[in-house]
Coordinates of C-alpha atoms in Angstrom, one line a residue:
M21 CA 0.0 0.0 -0.1
V22 CA 1.6 3.4 -1.0
V23 CA 0.7 6.5 1.1
R24 CA 1.1 9.6 -0.2
K25 CA 2.9 12.2 1.8
E26 CA 2.5 15.9 1.2
D27 CA 5.5 18.0 1.5
P28 CA 4.9 19.9 5.0
T29 CA 7.4 22.9 3.4
L30 CA 4.5 24.0 0.6
S31 CA 2.1 26.6 2.4
D32 CA -1.9 27.6 1.5
E33 CA -0.5 30.3 -0.7
D34 CA 1.4 27.9 -2.8
M35 CA -1.2 25.7 -3.5
M36 CA -3.6 27.9 -4.2
E37 CA -1.4 29.2 -7.2
D38 CA -1.0 25.9 -8.6
N39 CA -4.7 25.5 -8.8
E40 CA -5.0 28.8 -10.9
T41 CA -2.3 27.9 -13.1
G42 CA -4.1 24.3 -13.5
D43 CA -7.5 26.3 -14.3
L44 CA -5.8 28.6 -17.0
Y45 CA -4.5 25.4 -18.8
E46 CA -7.4 24.1 -18.8
E47 CA -9.4 27.4 -20.5
E48 CA -6.8 27.6 -22.8
S49 CA -6.8 24.0 -23.9
E50 CA -10.5 24.4 -24.3
L51 CA -10.1 27.5 -26.6
E52 CA -7.9 25.6 -28.6
S53 CA -10.0 22.5 -29.1
E54 CA -13.3 25.0 -30.2
S55 CA -10.8 26.6 -32.7
E56 CA -9.9 23.8 -34.1
E57 CA -13.6 22.5 -34.8
D58 CA -14.4 25.8 -36.1
E59 CA -11.6 25.3 -38.6
D60 CA -12.7 22.0 -39.4
V61 CA -16.0 23.2 -40.7
K62 CA -16.2 23.6 -44.5
L63 CA -18.3 26.4 -46.1
A64 CA -20.6 25.7 -49.0
E65 CA -18.8 26.4 -52.2
P66 CA -20.8 28.4 -54.7
S67 CA -22.4 25.9 -57.6
K68 CA -20.1 25.9 -61.0
T69 CA -23.3 25.6 -62.8
S70 CA -24.9 28.5 -61.9
I71 CA -25.1 31.3 -64.8
Y72 CA -25.1 34.9 -64.4
N73 CA -27.1 36.6 -67.5
K74 CA -27.2 40.4 -67.0
D75 CA -29.1 41.0 -70.1
G76 CA -31.9 38.5 -69.3
L77 CA -32.3 40.0 -66.1
L78 CA -32.7 43.6 -67.4
D79 CA -35.1 42.2 -70.3
K80 CA -37.3 40.7 -67.5
L81 CA -37.1 44.2 -65.6
G82 CA -38.3 46.0 -68.8
D83 CA -41.3 43.5 -68.9
I84 CA -42.6 44.1 -65.4
S85 CA -41.2 47.8 -65.3
W86 CA -44.0 50.7 -66.0
P87 CA -44.1 52.3 -69.5
E88 CA -42.3 55.6 -69.7
N89 CA -45.8 57.3 -71.1
V90 CA -47.7 56.4 -68.3
G91 CA -49.5 58.7 -66.2
W92 CA -48.2 59.6 -62.5
I93 CA -51.5 59.1 -61.0
H94 CA -50.8 55.3 -61.9
K95 CA -47.1 54.7 -60.3
L96 CA -47.3 57.2 -57.3
S97 CA -43.6 57.3 -57.3
I98 CA -41.6 60.2 -56.0
N99 CA -37.7 60.9 -56.8
I100 CA -35.9 63.0 -54.7
D101 CA -32.4 63.7 -55.2
Q102 CA -30.0 64.0 -52.5
E103 CA -28.1 67.3 -51.9
Q104 CA -25.1 65.9 -49.8
E105 CA -23.7 63.0 -48.8
V106 CA -24.1 61.4 -45.5
D107 CA -21.8 59.1 -43.6
V108 CA -23.7 55.3 -43.5
N109 CA -21.9 54.8 -40.3
D110 CA -23.2 57.8 -38.2
D111 CA -26.8 56.4 -37.1
S112 CA -28.4 59.9 -36.2
A113 CA -27.3 61.5 -39.5
R114 CA -28.6 58.6 -41.4
E115 CA -32.2 58.7 -39.9
G116 CA -32.4 62.7 -40.1
S117 CA -31.7 62.3 -44.1
F118 CA -34.3 59.6 -43.9
S119 CA -36.8 61.9 -42.4
I120 CA -36.1 64.8 -44.5
L121 CA -36.2 63.1 -47.9
A122 CA -39.5 61.4 -46.7
L123 CA -40.9 65.1 -45.9
K124 CA -39.7 66.2 -49.2
G125 CA -41.4 63.4 -51.1
T126 CA -45.0 64.1 -49.3
R127 CA -44.8 67.8 -49.9
Q128 CA -44.2 67.1 -53.7
A129 CA -46.9 64.3 -53.8
F130 CA -49.6 66.6 -52.2
E131 CA -48.7 69.4 -55.1
N132 CA -48.8 66.7 -57.6
L133 CA -52.5 65.5 -56.6
Q134 CA -53.8 69.4 -55.8
S135 CA -52.3 70.3 -59.3
M136 CA -54.5 67.4 -60.8
G137 CA -57.8 68.1 -58.8
L138 CA -58.0 64.6 -57.2
P139 CA -59.4 64.3 -53.5
F140 CA -56.7 62.4 -51.4
L141 CA -57.7 63.7 -47.9
R142 CA -60.3 61.8 -46.0
P143 CA -63.8 63.4 -45.8
S144 CA -65.3 64.7 -42.7
D145 CA -68.4 62.7 -42.9
Y146 CA -66.7 59.5 -43.9
Y147 CA -67.1 56.6 -41.6
A148 CA -64.9 53.2 -42.1
E149 CA -66.6 49.8 -41.6
M150 CA -66.0 48.4 -38.1
V151 CA -64.3 45.5 -37.5
K152 CA -66.1 44.2 -34.7
T153 CA -70.0 43.9 -34.7
D154 CA -72.3 46.6 -33.0
S155 CA -73.5 43.8 -30.6
H156 CA -69.8 43.0 -29.5
M157 CA -69.1 46.8 -29.4
E158 CA -72.4 47.2 -27.2
K159 CA -70.9 44.4 -25.0
V160 CA -67.7 46.3 -24.4
K161 CA -69.3 49.6 -23.5
G162 CA -71.6 48.1 -20.8
R163 CA -68.6 46.2 -19.4
L164 CA -66.7 49.6 -19.5
L165 CA -69.6 51.3 -17.9
A166 CA -70.2 48.7 -15.5
Q167 CA -66.4 48.9 -14.3
K168 CA -66.7 52.7 -14.2
K169 CA -69.8 52.5 -11.9
Q170 CA -68.0 49.9 -9.5
I171 CA -64.9 52.5 -9.3
E172 CA -67.4 55.4 -8.3
E173 CA -69.3 53.2 -5.9
A174 CA -65.9 52.1 -4.4
D175 CA -65.0 55.9 -4.0
E176 CA -68.4 56.7 -2.5
R177 CA -67.7 54.1 -0.2
R178 CA -64.6 55.1 0.8
K179 CA -65.6 58.7 1.3
A180 CA -68.4 57.6 3.5
R181 CA -66.1 55.6 5.7
E182 CA -63.5 58.3 5.9
A183 CA -66.2 60.8 6.9
K184 CA -67.5 58.5 9.5
R185 CA -63.9 58.3 11.0
I186 CA -63.7 61.8 11.0
A187 CA -67.1 62.5 12.7
K188 CA -66.1 60.0 15.0
E189 CA -63.0 61.7 15.6
V190 CA -64.8 65.0 16.0
Q191 CA -67.3 63.9 18.2
S192 CA -64.7 62.1 20.8
Q193 CA -62.8 65.4 20.6
K194 CA -65.8 67.2 21.5
L195 CA -66.8 65.3 24.4
K196 CA -63.3 65.4 25.8
E197 CA -63.5 69.4 25.5
R198 CA -66.5 69.2 27.3
A199 CA -65.4 67.1 30.5
K200 CA -62.5 69.4 30.5
Q201 CA -64.4 72.4 30.5
K202 CA -66.8 70.7 33.2
K203 CA -63.6 70.0 35.2
E204 CA -62.2 73.4 34.9
D205 CA -65.4 75.1 36.1
I206 CA -65.8 72.8 39.1
E207 CA -62.0 73.2 40.1
S208 CA -62.6 77.3 39.5
V209 CA -65.9 77.0 42.0
K210 CA -63.8 75.1 44.7
R211 CA -61.1 77.7 44.5
W212 CA -63.7 80.4 44.7
R213 CA -65.0 78.9 47.7
K214 CA -61.7 78.1 49.2
Q215 CA -60.7 81.8 48.8
R216 CA -64.2 82.9 50.5
Q217 CA -63.4 80.4 53.3
Q218 CA -60.2 81.9 53.7
S219 CA -61.0 85.3 53.9
G220 CA -63.9 84.8 56.6
F221 CA -66.6 85.7 54.4
S222 CA -68.4 82.7 55.4
K223 CA -68.4 81.9 59.0
D224 CA -71.5 80.2 59.5
N225 CA -72.1 76.5 58.6
N226 CA -75.8 77.1 57.6
E227 CA -74.5 79.3 54.9
A228 CA -71.7 76.9 54.1
D229 CA -74.3 74.1 53.3
E230 CA -76.3 76.3 51.4
M231 CA -73.5 77.2 48.8
S232 CA -72.6 73.4 48.5
L233 CA -72.9 72.1 45.4
A234 CA -74.2 68.5 44.1
F235 CA -71.3 68.0 41.8
E236 CA -68.6 68.0 44.2
D237 CA -69.3 65.0 45.7
G238 CA -69.0 63.3 42.3
K239 CA -72.6 62.8 41.6
A240 CA -74.6 64.1 38.7
F241 CA -77.1 66.6 38.7
E242 CA -80.4 65.2 39.6
R243 CA -83.8 66.6 39.0
S244 CA -86.1 67.7 42.2
N245 CA -88.7 65.3 43.0
K246 CA -90.6 68.2 45.1
R247 CA -94.0 69.4 43.9
R248 CA -95.3 72.5 44.0
P249 CA -98.9 73.1 45.2
G250 CA -101.7 73.4 42.4
V251 CA -99.1 72.5 39.7
A252 CA -99.8 69.3 37.7
P253 CA -96.6 67.0 37.3
G254 CA -96.5 68.0 33.5
D255 CA -97.3 71.5 33.7
R256 CA -94.3 73.5 32.5
S257 CA -96.1 76.9 32.9
G258 CA -96.0 76.9 36.5
G259 CA -100.0 76.8 37.0
K260 CA -100.4 79.9 35.0
A261 CA -102.3 78.3 32.0
R262 CA -104.6 76.6 34.6
Q263 CA -105.5 80.0 35.9
F264 CA -106.1 81.9 32.6
G265 CA -107.3 79.0 30.3
G266 CA -107.9 76.2 32.5
N267 CA -111.2 75.3 34.6
G268 CA -110.7 78.2 37.2
K269 CA -112.8 81.2 37.7
K270 CA -110.9 83.4 35.1
G271 CA -110.7 80.9 32.7
M272 CA -114.9 80.4 32.6
E273 CA -115.0 84.3 33.0
K274 CA -113.3 84.7 29.7
N275 CA -114.9 81.9 27.8
K276 CA -118.5 83.3 29.0
K277 CA -117.3 86.5 27.4
K278 CA -116.3 84.6 24.3
R279 CA -119.6 83.1 23.9
D280 CA -121.5 86.0 24.5
N281 CA -119.8 88.3 21.6
K282 CA -120.6 85.1 19.2
N283 CA -124.0 85.2 20.2
S284 CA -124.4 89.1 20.0
K285 CA -122.7 88.4 16.0
F286 CA -124.8 85.4 15.0
G287 CA -127.8 85.0 17.0
F288 CA -129.1 82.3 19.5
G289 CA -129.4 79.6 17.0
G290 CA -132.5 78.7 15.0
R291 CA -133.1 78.2 11.4
K292 CA -131.0 80.5 9.5
G293 CA -130.5 78.4 6.0
L294 CA -133.6 79.6 4.3
K295 CA -133.6 83.1 5.7
K296 CA -133.1 84.5 2.1
Q297 CA -135.2 82.4 0.2
N298 CA -138.2 83.9 -2.3
S299 CA -141.5 84.3 -1.8
T300 CA -144.4 85.0 -4.0
E301 CA -144.4 88.5 -3.0
T302 CA -141.1 89.0 -3.1
T303 CA -140.7 87.6 -6.4
D304 CA -143.3 90.0 -8.0
D305 CA -141.7 92.8 -6.4
F306 CA -139.3 94.8 -8.5
R307 CA -138.9 97.8 -6.4
G308 CA -135.6 97.3 -6.1
F309 CA -134.6 97.2 -9.6
N310 CA -134.5 100.2 -12.5
K311 CA -134.8 102.8 -9.8
G312 CA -135.2 106.3 -11.8
E313 CA -135.9 104.6 -15.3
S314 CA -138.9 104.8 -17.5
T315 CA -139.8 101.4 -19.1
G316 CA -138.8 101.0 -22.8
N317 CA -136.8 99.5 -25.3
K318 CA -134.1 102.3 -24.8
K319 CA -130.6 101.6 -25.0
R320 CA -128.5 101.4 -21.9
K321 CA -126.3 104.3 -21.4
R322 CA -122.7 103.2 -21.2

């Protein structure tokens, strides 16, 4: 059994250099093999039986070309002479010369058509036939309108949510401000009472009890359950409505006065529907008509 011993004198750097040189040799060998393969490929040689008949080609070109006396409207060809040479290797100069030549040719063609009196522009009322049918275009239009409606509805919902959120924030802010204001008012009242007590203005305990407020103990304001005599529970006028318009003596006197006024104006009842009905005497009585005028067929004065 043979055991390979490594030279302890070789370092890691020497080993890395050996690996790099080995890789370079392998790459060079691969390139040489590829170049040899390329050299081995043989190109196709031109056929020896091909014929270059220049006269025949020119003859065929004359057969398919337009005759010299044909009108320009049949050919529509424009020949533009290039004023100066352009470097074919310069892309920008070459493309610029193409655009200039095309513009000149278009102008010359417009002039030729105008001189011949031929229409060459599309009429304003010309409608080309559509590739797709009307029913298909109606479907496309309906789909576009539906998409537009969905987008608008989504925007409206988003705006509503945003407005609701803003309103909620404003409401919470208002409630916080009210609570803060209430707290400040309570604190100001407490400070005022404390200053009043320190100044010795309120020495009597009864007076201090009268000035005490319900909200100082943390209780909310409560409606008093005391009932005033002669006032109904739901009466907000404090009993005045009963005095002047209710069942009291003053209310009865007022109603009686109204009744007396109506009786003096309209009577005490009875039949009034046939009061102005005509009778035999009133029908034959013409004393109320044609006063101061004699009878006859005289024309009425205007």
